CSV table of N, CA and C in Angstrom, one decimal:
chain,number,residue,atom,x,y,z
A,1,MET,N,1.1,22.1,73.0
A,1,MET,CA,0.5,21.8,71.9
A,1,MET,C,0.6,22.7,70.9
A,2,ARG,N,1.0,22.4,69.8
A,2,ARG,CA,1.3,23.3,68.3
A,2,ARG,C,-0.4,23.5,67.9
A,3,GLY,N,-0.2,25.0,67.6
A,3,GLY,CA,-1.4,25.3,67.2
A,3,GLY,C,-2.3,25.8,68.2
A,4,SER,N,-1.9,26.0,69.4
A,4,SER,CA,-2.7,26.5,70.6
A,4,SER,C,-2.9,28.1,70.3
A,5,ARG,N,-3.8,28.4,71.1
A,5,ARG,CA,-3.9,29.8,71.4
A,5,ARG,C,-2.7,30.5,72.1
A,6,PHE,N,-2.2,30.2,72.5
A,6,PHE,CA,-0.9,30.5,73.7
A,6,PHE,C,0.4,30.7,72.7
A,7,PRO,N,0.8,31.8,72.6
A,7,PRO,CA,2.2,32.3,72.0
A,7,PRO,C,2.9,31.6,73.1
A,8,GLU,N,4.2,31.3,72.2
A,8,GLU,CA,5.7,30.9,72.9
A,8,GLU,C,6.1,31.9,73.9
A,9,LEU,N,6.1,31.6,75.1
A,9,LEU,CA,6.6,32.7,76.4
A,9,LEU,C,8.2,33.3,76.1
A,10,THR,N,8.4,34.0,76.2
A,10,THR,CA,10.1,34.6,75.9
A,10,THR,C,10.6,35.1,77.1
A,11,PHE,N,11.9,34.9,77.3
A,11,PHE,CA,12.7,35.6,78.3
A,11,PHE,C,13.7,36.2,78.0
A,12,ASP,N,13.9,37.6,78.1
A,12,ASP,CA,15.1,38.1,77.8
A,12,ASP,C,16.3,38.4,78.7
A,13,PRO,N,17.2,37.7,78.8
A,13,PRO,CA,18.2,37.7,79.8
A,13,PRO,C,19.2,38.7,80.0
A,14,ARG,N,18.6,40.0,79.1
A,14,ARG,CA,19.5,41.0,79.3
A,14,ARG,C,18.4,41.9,80.2
A,15,VAL,N,17.5,41.9,80.4
A,15,VAL,CA,16.5,42.4,81.2
A,15,VAL,C,16.6,42.0,82.8
A,16,ASN,N,16.6,43.0,83.5
A,16,ASN,CA,16.3,42.8,85.2
A,16,ASN,C,15.4,42.6,85.7
A,17,TYR,N,15.0,41.4,86.1
A,17,TYR,CA,14.0,40.9,86.5
A,17,TYR,C,13.4,41.1,88.0
A,18,ARG,N,14.7,41.4,88.8
A,18,ARG,CA,14.6,41.5,90.0
A,18,ARG,C,13.4,42.4,90.6
A,19,CYS,N,12.7,42.0,91.8
A,19,CYS,CA,11.3,42.6,92.4
A,19,CYS,C,11.8,43.0,93.7
A,20,ARG,N,11.5,44.1,93.9
A,20,ARG,CA,11.8,44.5,95.6
A,20,ARG,C,10.7,44.5,96.4
A,21,GLN,N,9.4,43.8,95.6
A,21,GLN,CA,8.2,43.8,96.5
A,21,GLN,C,8.5,42.6,97.3
A,22,PRO,N,7.7,42.5,98.3
A,22,PRO,CA,7.6,41.4,99.3
A,22,PRO,C,6.9,40.2,98.4
A,23,ARG,N,7.4,39.0,98.8
A,23,ARG,CA,6.9,37.6,98.0
A,23,ARG,C,5.4,37.6,98.2
A,24,LEU,N,4.6,36.9,97.5
A,24,LEU,CA,3.0,37.1,97.7
A,24,LEU,C,2.8,35.5,97.6
A,25,SER,N,2.1,34.9,98.6
A,25,SER,CA,1.5,33.7,98.6
A,25,SER,C,0.7,33.4,97.2
A,26,LEU,N,0.7,32.0,97.2
A,26,LEU,CA,-0.3,32.1,96.0
A,26,LEU,C,-1.6,32.2,96.3
A,27,LEU,N,-2.0,32.0,97.5
A,27,LEU,CA,-3.0,31.8,98.1
A,27,LEU,C,-4.0,33.4,97.9
A,28,THR,N,-3.0,34.4,98.0
A,28,THR,CA,-3.3,35.9,98.0
A,28,THR,C,-3.2,36.5,96.9
A,29,ALA,N,-2.5,35.8,95.9
A,29,ALA,CA,-2.2,36.3,94.6
A,29,ALA,C,-3.7,36.3,93.6
A,30,THR,N,-3.6,36.9,92.7
A,30,THR,CA,-4.9,37.2,91.9
A,30,THR,C,-5.1,36.3,91.2
A,31,PRO,N,-6.5,35.7,91.6
A,31,PRO,CA,-7.1,34.5,90.6
A,31,PRO,C,-6.4,34.3,89.3
A,32,LEU,N,-6.0,33.0,88.9
A,32,LEU,CA,-5.9,32.8,87.3
A,32,LEU,C,-6.9,32.4,86.6
A,33,THR,N,-7.0,32.9,85.6
A,33,THR,CA,-8.1,32.5,84.5
A,33,THR,C,-7.5,31.1,83.8
A,34,ILE,N,-7.9,30.1,84.0
A,34,ILE,CA,-7.8,28.7,83.4
A,34,ILE,C,-8.6,28.6,82.1
A,35,PRO,N,-8.1,28.0,80.9
A,35,PRO,CA,-8.6,27.9,79.9
A,35,PRO,C,-9.6,26.6,80.0
A,36,ASP,N,-10.7,26.8,79.5
A,36,ASP,CA,-11.6,25.7,79.3
A,36,ASP,C,-11.0,24.3,78.8
A,37,ASP,N,-10.5,24.4,77.7
A,37,ASP,CA,-10.4,23.4,77.1
A,37,ASP,C,-9.0,23.0,77.6
A,38,PRO,N,-9.1,21.8,78.0
A,38,PRO,CA,-7.8,21.0,78.7
A,38,PRO,C,-6.5,21.0,77.7
A,39,ALA,N,-6.5,20.8,76.5
A,39,ALA,CA,-5.3,21.1,75.7
A,39,ALA,C,-4.6,22.3,75.6
A,40,ASP,N,-5.5,23.6,75.9
A,40,ASP,CA,-4.8,24.7,75.9
A,40,ASP,C,-4.5,24.7,77.2
A,41,ALA,N,-5.0,24.7,78.4
A,41,ALA,CA,-4.7,24.6,79.8
A,41,ALA,C,-3.3,23.8,79.8
A,42,LEU,N,-3.2,22.8,79.3
A,42,LEU,CA,-1.9,22.0,79.5
A,42,LEU,C,-0.7,22.5,78.9
A,43,ALA,N,-1.0,23.0,77.6
A,43,ALA,CA,-0.1,23.6,76.8
A,43,ALA,C,0.4,25.2,77.3
A,44,ALA,N,-0.4,25.5,78.4
A,44,ALA,CA,0.0,26.9,79.2
A,44,ALA,C,0.9,26.5,80.1
A,45,VAL,N,0.6,25.2,80.6
A,45,VAL,CA,1.4,24.7,82.1
A,45,VAL,C,2.8,24.5,81.4
A,46,GLY,N,2.8,23.9,80.1
A,46,GLY,CA,3.9,23.3,79.6
A,46,GLY,C,5.1,24.5,79.2
A,47,ALA,N,4.3,25.8,78.7
A,47,ALA,CA,5.2,26.8,78.3
A,47,ALA,C,5.8,27.6,79.6
A,48,LEU,N,4.7,27.7,80.9
A,48,LEU,CA,4.8,28.0,82.0
A,48,LEU,C,6.3,27.4,82.8
A,49,ARG,N,6.1,26.2,82.6
A,49,ARG,CA,7.5,25.3,82.8
A,49,ARG,C,8.6,25.6,82.1
A,50,ARG,N,8.6,25.4,80.7
A,50,ARG,CA,9.5,25.8,80.1
A,50,ARG,C,10.2,27.2,80.4
A,51,LEU,N,9.4,28.5,80.6
A,51,LEU,CA,9.6,29.6,80.9
A,51,LEU,C,10.5,29.7,82.1
A,52,ALA,N,10.0,28.8,83.2
A,52,ALA,CA,10.5,29.0,84.5
A,52,ALA,C,11.7,28.4,84.7
A,53,ASP,N,12.0,27.4,83.9
A,53,ASP,CA,13.4,26.5,83.8
A,53,ASP,C,14.2,27.3,83.2
A,54,ARG,N,13.9,28.3,82.0
A,54,ARG,CA,15.0,29.1,81.5
A,54,ARG,C,15.3,30.1,82.4
A,55,VAL,N,14.3,30.8,83.3
A,55,VAL,CA,14.7,31.9,84.3
A,55,VAL,C,15.6,31.2,85.4
A,56,GLU,N,15.2,29.9,85.8
A,56,GLU,CA,16.2,29.3,86.5
A,56,GLU,C,17.6,29.0,86.2
A,57,ASP,N,17.6,28.8,84.8
A,57,ASP,CA,19.0,28.7,84.6
A,57,ASP,C,19.8,29.6,84.4
A,58,VAL,N,19.0,31.2,84.0
A,58,VAL,CA,19.8,32.4,84.2
A,58,VAL,C,20.2,32.6,85.1
A,59,ALA,N,19.2,32.5,86.3
A,59,ALA,CA,19.4,32.9,87.8
A,59,ALA,C,20.4,32.1,88.3
A,60,VAL,N,20.7,30.9,88.3
A,60,VAL,CA,21.5,30.3,89.0
A,60,VAL,C,23.2,30.6,88.5
A,61,GLU,N,22.8,30.6,87.0
A,61,GLU,CA,24.2,31.0,86.2
A,61,GLU,C,24.7,32.3,87.1
A,62,ARG,N,23.9,33.3,87.3
A,62,ARG,CA,24.4,34.7,87.6
A,62,ARG,C,24.8,34.3,89.2
A,63,ALA,N,24.0,33.6,89.9
A,63,ALA,CA,24.4,33.4,91.3
A,63,ALA,C,25.8,32.7,91.5
A,64,VAL,N,25.8,31.7,90.8
A,64,VAL,CA,27.3,31.0,90.5
A,64,VAL,C,28.5,32.0,90.2
A,65,GLY,N,28.2,32.8,89.2
A,65,GLY,CA,29.1,33.9,88.9
A,65,GLY,C,29.3,34.8,89.9
A,66,ASP,N,28.3,35.1,90.9
A,66,ASP,CA,28.6,35.9,92.0
A,66,ASP,C,29.3,35.1,93.1
A,67,GLY,N,29.8,33.7,92.8
A,67,GLY,CA,30.2,33.3,94.0
A,67,GLY,C,29.1,32.5,94.9
A,68,TRP,N,28.0,32.5,94.5
A,68,TRP,CA,27.1,31.7,95.2
A,68,TRP,C,27.6,30.1,95.5
A,69,SER,N,27.2,29.3,96.4
A,69,SER,CA,27.4,27.9,96.4
A,69,SER,C,26.2,27.2,96.2
A,70,PHE,N,26.1,25.7,95.8
A,70,PHE,CA,24.8,25.3,95.7
A,70,PHE,C,23.9,25.4,96.5
A,71,ALA,N,24.4,25.4,98.1
A,71,ALA,CA,23.6,25.4,99.0
A,71,ALA,C,22.9,26.6,99.1
A,72,GLN,N,23.6,27.7,98.9
A,72,GLN,CA,22.7,29.1,98.9
A,72,GLN,C,21.6,29.1,98.1
A,73,ILE,N,22.1,28.6,96.7
A,73,ILE,CA,21.5,28.7,95.7
A,73,ILE,C,20.0,27.6,96.1
A,74,ALA,N,20.2,26.8,96.5
A,74,ALA,CA,19.1,25.8,97.0
A,74,ALA,C,18.2,26.0,98.2
A,75,GLU,N,18.9,26.9,99.0
A,75,GLU,CA,18.1,27.4,99.9
A,75,GLU,C,16.9,28.6,99.2
A,76,ALA,N,17.6,29.5,98.5
A,76,ALA,CA,17.2,30.5,97.7
A,76,ALA,C,15.6,30.0,96.5
A,77,LEU,N,16.1,28.8,95.9
A,77,LEU,CA,15.1,28.0,95.5
A,77,LEU,C,14.2,27.6,96.4
A,78,GLY,N,14.4,26.9,97.5
A,78,GLY,CA,13.5,26.2,98.4
A,78,GLY,C,13.5,24.7,97.9
A,79,VAL,N,15.0,24.4,97.5
A,79,VAL,CA,15.0,23.0,96.9
A,79,VAL,C,16.2,22.4,98.2
A,80,THR,N,16.5,21.1,97.4
A,80,THR,CA,18.1,20.6,98.2
A,80,THR,C,19.1,21.1,97.7
A,81,ARG,N,20.3,21.0,98.0
A,81,ARG,CA,21.6,21.4,97.4
A,81,ARG,C,21.7,20.4,96.4
A,82,GLN,N,21.4,19.0,96.6
A,82,GLN,CA,21.6,17.9,95.7
A,82,GLN,C,20.7,18.3,94.5
A,83,ALA,N,19.3,18.7,94.7
A,83,ALA,CA,18.9,18.7,93.4
A,83,ALA,C,19.2,19.9,92.5
A,84,VAL,N,19.9,20.9,93.3
A,84,VAL,CA,20.6,22.0,92.8
A,84,VAL,C,21.7,21.3,91.7
A,85,GLN,N,22.7,20.7,92.3
A,85,GLN,CA,23.9,20.1,91.6
A,85,GLN,C,23.3,19.1,90.5
A,86,LYS,N,22.2,18.3,90.8
A,86,LYS,CA,21.9,17.1,89.7
A,86,LYS,C,21.5,17.9,88.4
A,87,LYS,N,20.6,19.2,88.8
A,87,LYS,CA,20.1,19.8,87.5
A,87,LYS,C,20.9,20.8,87.0
A,88,HIS,N,22.0,21.7,87.6
A,88,HIS,CA,22.9,22.7,87.3
A,88,HIS,C,24.3,21.9,87.0
A,89,SER,N,24.8,21.2,87.6
A,89,SER,CA,26.2,20.8,87.7
A,89,SER,C,26.9,20.5,86.5
A,90,GLN,N,26.1,19.7,85.9
A,90,GLN,CA,26.9,19.5,84.3
A,90,GLN,C,27.1,20.5,83.4
A,91,ARG,N,25.8,21.5,83.6
A,91,ARG,CA,25.9,22.9,82.4
A,91,ARG,C,27.0,23.7,83.0
A,92,LEU,N,27.2,23.9,84.2
A,92,LEU,CA,27.8,24.8,84.7
A,92,LEU,C,29.2,24.3,85.0
A,93,GLY,N,29.5,22.9,85.0
A,93,GLY,CA,30.7,22.4,85.0
A,93,GLY,C,31.2,22.4,86.7
A,94,ASP,N,30.1,22.3,87.3
A,94,ASP,CA,30.2,21.9,88.7
A,94,ASP,C,31.0,22.9,89.4
A,95,ARG,N,31.1,24.4,89.0
A,95,ARG,CA,31.6,25.3,89.6
A,95,ARG,C,31.9,25.5,91.4
A,96,PRO,N,30.8,25.7,92.0
A,96,PRO,CA,30.8,25.8,93.3
A,96,PRO,C,31.2,24.8,94.1
A,97,ARG,N,31.8,24.9,95.0
A,97,ARG,CA,32.6,23.9,95.8
A,97,ARG,C,32.4,24.3,97.6
A,98,ARG,N,31.5,25.1,97.8
A,98,ARG,CA,31.8,25.6,99.2
A,98,ARG,C,30.4,24.9,100.2
């Protein structure tokens, strides 16, 4: 929602966001503070989804550039190969064929 208290989230593709720490379960992660106003909470969810999509696009593009197949990318993302193909193949020119 425009005029929200939440600024637009940004992602710098030049930054290496690799993390060497073990993955944390959402159940063990630090509790989130959710805004009381539903409009603000939903605006935050939308901003996080847009950021996650942009991070995924860059990560998939890098993986494809490194020779990963859609099956390998799908396994890393925890989705099906078909889901990765549907979302990314047109943008990437359907490059992986393994």
